PDB file of C-alpha atoms and ligand atoms in Angstrom:
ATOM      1  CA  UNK A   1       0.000   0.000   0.000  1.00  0.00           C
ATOM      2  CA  UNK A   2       1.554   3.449  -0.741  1.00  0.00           C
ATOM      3  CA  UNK A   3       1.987   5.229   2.424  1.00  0.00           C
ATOM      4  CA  UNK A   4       3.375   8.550   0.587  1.00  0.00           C
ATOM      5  CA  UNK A   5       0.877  11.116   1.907  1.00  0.00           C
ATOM      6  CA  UNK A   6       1.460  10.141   5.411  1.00  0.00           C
ATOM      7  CA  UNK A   7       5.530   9.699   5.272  1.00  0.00           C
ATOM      8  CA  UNK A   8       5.322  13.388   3.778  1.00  0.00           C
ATOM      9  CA  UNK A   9       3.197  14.751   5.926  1.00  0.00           C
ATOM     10  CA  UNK A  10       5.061  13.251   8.506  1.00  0.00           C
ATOM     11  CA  UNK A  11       8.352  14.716   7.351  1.00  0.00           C
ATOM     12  CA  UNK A  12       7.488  17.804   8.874  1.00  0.00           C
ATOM     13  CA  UNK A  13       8.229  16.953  12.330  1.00  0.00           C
ATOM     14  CA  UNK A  14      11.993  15.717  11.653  1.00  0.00           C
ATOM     15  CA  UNK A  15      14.554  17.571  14.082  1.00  0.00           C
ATOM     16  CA  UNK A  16      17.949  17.222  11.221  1.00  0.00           C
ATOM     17  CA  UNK A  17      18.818  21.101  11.671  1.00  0.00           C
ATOM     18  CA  UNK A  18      23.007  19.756  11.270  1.00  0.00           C
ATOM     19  CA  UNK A  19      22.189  17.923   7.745  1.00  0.00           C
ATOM     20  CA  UNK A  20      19.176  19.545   6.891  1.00  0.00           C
ATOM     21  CA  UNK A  21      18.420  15.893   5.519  1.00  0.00           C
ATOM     22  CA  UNK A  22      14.595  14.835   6.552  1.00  0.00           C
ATOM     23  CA  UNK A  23      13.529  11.375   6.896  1.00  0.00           C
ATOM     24  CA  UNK A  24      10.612   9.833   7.464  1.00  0.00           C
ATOM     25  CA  UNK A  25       9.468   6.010   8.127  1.00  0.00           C
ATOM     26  CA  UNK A  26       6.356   4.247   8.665  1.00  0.00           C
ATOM     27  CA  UNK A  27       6.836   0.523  10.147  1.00  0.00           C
ATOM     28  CA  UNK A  28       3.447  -1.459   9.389  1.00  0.00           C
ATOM     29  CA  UNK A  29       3.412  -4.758  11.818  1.00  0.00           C
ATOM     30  CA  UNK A  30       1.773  -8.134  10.609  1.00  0.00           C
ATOM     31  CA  UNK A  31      -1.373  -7.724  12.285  1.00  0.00           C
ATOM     32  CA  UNK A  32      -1.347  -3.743  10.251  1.00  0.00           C
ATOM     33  CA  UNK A  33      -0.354  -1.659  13.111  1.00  0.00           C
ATOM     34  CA  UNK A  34       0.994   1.468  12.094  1.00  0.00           C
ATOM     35  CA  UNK A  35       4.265   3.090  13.759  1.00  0.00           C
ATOM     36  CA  UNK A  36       5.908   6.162  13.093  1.00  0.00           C
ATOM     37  CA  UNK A  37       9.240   7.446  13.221  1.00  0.00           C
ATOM     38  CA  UNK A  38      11.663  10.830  11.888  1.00  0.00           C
ATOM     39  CA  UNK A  39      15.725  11.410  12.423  1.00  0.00           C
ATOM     40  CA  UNK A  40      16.445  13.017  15.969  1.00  0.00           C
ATOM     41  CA  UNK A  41      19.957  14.610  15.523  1.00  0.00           C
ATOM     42  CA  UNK A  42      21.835  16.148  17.923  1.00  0.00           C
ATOM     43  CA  UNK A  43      24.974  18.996  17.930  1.00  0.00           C
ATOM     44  CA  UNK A  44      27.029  15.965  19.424  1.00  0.00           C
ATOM     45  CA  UNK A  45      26.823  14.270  15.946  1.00  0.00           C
ATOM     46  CA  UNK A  46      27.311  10.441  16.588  1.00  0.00           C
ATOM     47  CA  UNK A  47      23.931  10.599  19.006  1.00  0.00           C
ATOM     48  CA  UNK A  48      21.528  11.078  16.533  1.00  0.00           C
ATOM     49  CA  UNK A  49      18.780   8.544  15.523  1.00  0.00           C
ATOM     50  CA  UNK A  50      17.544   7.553  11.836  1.00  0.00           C
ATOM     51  CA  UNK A  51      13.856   7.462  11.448  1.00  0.00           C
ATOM     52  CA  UNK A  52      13.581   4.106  10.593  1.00  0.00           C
ATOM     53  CA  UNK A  53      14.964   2.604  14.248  1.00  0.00           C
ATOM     54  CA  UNK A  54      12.787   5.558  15.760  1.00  0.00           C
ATOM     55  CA  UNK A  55       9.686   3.324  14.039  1.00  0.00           C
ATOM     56  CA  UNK A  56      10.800   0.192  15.576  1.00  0.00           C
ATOM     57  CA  UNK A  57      11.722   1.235  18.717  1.00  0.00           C
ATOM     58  CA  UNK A  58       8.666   2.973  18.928  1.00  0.00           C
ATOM     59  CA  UNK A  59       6.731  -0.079  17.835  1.00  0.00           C
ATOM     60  CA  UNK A  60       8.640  -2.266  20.380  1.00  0.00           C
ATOM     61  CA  UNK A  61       7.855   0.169  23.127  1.00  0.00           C
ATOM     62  CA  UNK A  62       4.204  -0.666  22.218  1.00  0.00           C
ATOM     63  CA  UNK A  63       4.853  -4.369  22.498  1.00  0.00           C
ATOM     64  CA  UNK A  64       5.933  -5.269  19.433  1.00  0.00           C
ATOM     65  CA  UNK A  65       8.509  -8.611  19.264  1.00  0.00           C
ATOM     66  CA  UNK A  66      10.800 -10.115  17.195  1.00  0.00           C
ATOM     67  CA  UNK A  67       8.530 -11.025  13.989  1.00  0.00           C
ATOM     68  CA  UNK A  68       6.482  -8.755  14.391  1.00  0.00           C
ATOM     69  CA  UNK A  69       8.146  -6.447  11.643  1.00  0.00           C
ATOM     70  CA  UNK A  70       6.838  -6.812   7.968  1.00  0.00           C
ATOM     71  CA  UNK A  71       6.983  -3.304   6.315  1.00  0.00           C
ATOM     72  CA  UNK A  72       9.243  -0.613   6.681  1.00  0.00           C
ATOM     73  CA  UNK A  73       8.050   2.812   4.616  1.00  0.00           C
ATOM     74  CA  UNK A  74      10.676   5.310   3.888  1.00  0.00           C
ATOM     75  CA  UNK A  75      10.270   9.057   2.499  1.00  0.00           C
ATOM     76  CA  UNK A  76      13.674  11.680   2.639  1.00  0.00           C
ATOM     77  CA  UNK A  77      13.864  15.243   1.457  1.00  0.00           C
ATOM     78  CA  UNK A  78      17.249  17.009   1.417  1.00  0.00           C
ATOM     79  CA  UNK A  79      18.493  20.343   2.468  1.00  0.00           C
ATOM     80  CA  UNK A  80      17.184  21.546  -0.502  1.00  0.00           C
ATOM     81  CA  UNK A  81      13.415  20.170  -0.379  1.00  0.00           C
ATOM     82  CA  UNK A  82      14.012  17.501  -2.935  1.00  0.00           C
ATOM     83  CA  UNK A  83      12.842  14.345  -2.334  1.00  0.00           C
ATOM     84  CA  UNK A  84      15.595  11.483  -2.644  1.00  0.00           C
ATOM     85  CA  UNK A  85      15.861   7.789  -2.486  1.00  0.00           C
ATOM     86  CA  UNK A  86      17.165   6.824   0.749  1.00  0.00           C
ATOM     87  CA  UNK A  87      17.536   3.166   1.688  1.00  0.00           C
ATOM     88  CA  UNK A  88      18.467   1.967   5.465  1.00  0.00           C
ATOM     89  CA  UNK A  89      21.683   2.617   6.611  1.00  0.00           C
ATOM     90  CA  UNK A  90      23.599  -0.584   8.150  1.00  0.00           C
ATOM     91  CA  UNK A  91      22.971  -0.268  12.236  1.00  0.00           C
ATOM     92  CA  UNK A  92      18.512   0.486  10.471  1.00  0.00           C
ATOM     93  CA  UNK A  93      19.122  -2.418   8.599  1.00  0.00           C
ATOM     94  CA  UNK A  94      20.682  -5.001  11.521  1.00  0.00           C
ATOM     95  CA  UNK A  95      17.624  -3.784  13.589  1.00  0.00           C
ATOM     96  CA  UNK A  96      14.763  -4.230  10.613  1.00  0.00           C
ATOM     97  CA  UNK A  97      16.587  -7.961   9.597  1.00  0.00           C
ATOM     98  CA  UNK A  98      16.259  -8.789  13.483  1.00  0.00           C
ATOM     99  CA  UNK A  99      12.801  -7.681  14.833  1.00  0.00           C
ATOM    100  CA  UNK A 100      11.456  -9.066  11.447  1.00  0.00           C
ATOM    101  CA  UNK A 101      13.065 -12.341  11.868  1.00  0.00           C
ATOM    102  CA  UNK A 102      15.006 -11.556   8.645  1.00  0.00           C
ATOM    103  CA  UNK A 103      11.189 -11.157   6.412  1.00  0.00           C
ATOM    104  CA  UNK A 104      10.660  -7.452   6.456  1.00  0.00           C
ATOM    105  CA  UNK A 105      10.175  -5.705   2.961  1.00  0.00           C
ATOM    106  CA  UNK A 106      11.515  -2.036   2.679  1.00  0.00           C
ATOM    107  CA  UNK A 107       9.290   0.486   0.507  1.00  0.00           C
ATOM    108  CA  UNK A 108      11.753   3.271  -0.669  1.00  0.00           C
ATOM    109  CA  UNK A 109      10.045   5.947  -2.055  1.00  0.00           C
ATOM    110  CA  UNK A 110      11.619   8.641  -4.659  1.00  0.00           C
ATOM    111  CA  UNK A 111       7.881  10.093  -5.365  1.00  0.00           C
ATOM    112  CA  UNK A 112       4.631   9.204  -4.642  1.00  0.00           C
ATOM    113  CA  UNK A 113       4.129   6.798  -7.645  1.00  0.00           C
ATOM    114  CA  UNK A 114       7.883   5.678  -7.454  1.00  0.00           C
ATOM    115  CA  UNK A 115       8.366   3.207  -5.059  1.00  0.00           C
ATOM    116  CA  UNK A 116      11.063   0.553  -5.416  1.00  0.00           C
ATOM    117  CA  UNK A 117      10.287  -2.412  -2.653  1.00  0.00           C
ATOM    118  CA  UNK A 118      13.459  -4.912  -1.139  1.00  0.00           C
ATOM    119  CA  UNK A 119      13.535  -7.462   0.810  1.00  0.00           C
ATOM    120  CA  UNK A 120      15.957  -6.667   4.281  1.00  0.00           C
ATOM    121  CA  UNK A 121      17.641 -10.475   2.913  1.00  0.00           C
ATOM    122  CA  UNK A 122      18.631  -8.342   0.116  1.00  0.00           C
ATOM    123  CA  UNK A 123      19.903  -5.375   1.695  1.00  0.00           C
ATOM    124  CA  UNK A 124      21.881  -7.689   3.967  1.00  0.00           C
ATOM    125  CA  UNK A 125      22.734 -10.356   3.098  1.00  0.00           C
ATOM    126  CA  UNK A 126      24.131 -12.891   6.120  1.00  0.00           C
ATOM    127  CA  UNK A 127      22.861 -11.084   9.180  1.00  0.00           C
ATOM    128  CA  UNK A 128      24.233 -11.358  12.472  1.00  0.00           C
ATOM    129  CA  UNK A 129      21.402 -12.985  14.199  1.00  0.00           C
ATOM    130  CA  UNK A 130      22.807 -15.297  17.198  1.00  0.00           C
ATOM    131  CA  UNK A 131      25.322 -15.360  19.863  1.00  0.00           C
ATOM    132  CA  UNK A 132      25.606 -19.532  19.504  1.00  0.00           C
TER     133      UNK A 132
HETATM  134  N1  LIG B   1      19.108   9.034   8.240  1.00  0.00           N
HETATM  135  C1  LIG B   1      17.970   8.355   8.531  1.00  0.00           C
HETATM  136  O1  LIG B   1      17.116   8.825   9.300  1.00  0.00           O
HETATM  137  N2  LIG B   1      17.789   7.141   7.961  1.00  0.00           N
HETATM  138  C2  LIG B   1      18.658   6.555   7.094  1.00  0.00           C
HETATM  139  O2  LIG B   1      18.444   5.427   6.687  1.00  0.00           O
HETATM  140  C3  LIG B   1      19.857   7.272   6.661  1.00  0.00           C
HETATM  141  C4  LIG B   1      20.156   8.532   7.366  1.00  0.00           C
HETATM  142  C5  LIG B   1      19.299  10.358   8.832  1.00  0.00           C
HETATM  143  C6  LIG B   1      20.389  10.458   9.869  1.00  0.00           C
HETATM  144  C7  LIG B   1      20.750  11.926   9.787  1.00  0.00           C
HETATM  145  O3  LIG B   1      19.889  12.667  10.620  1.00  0.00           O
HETATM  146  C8  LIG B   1      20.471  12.303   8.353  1.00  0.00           C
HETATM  147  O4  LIG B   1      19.653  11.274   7.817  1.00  0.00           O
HETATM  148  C9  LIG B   1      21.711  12.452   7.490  1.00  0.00           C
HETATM  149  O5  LIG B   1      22.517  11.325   7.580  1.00  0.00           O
END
């Protein structure tokens, strides 16, 4: 389902005033819960948070559990106001392989009609998934 309208309405409440780089991501659970997430940066750099583990840490706060995971929805804009395709960064995509038991599909959206779907197997490949 294309989730454009709300990813860019939701867009608007990203805090990126360092990179001026907006991002927006809508995590849809199995059972079609809806949770939503924008980067946090901060002036100390390394402590800011992408919008896609802001879903899923959201969503977990709620209860969600490992599984529970099957869509993650993602919408950027640049300094500039121009939308571009942004897929997961490593540390997003180690979380969305995890708490989707490695079955998650990632919508990346460059407009609202163009929307390019992966699964997180794809994006990365041989996850770290046990300590045994
Ligand atoms: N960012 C995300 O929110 N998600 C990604 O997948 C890539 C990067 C954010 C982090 C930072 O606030 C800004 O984009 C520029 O890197």
């Amino acid at each position: 389902m294309n989730r454009f309208d709300e990813l860019d309405a939701l867009l608007k409440n990203a805090y990126a005033p360092y990179s001026g780089f907006r991002v927006a991501s809508v995590m849809v659970t199995k059972e079609g819960s809806l949770f939503q997430g924008v980067n946090v940066e901060s002036v100390a750099y390394p402590t800011t948070m992408c919008a896609e583990r802001n879903a899923i840490f959201h969503a977990v706060s709620e209860g969600a559990k490992p599984g529970d995971v099957a869509e993650v929805h993602i919408l950027a804009k640049n300094s500039e106001g121009k939308y571009i395709e942004a897929f997961p960064c490593g540390a997003c995509r180690q979380i969305i392989a995890e708490l989707s038991l490695n079955e998650a599909k990632i919508y990346v959206y460059r407009s609202n009609d163009e929307i390019s779907v992966h699964s997180i197997s794809e994006l990365l490949p041989h996850a770290f998934f046990s300590l045994t």
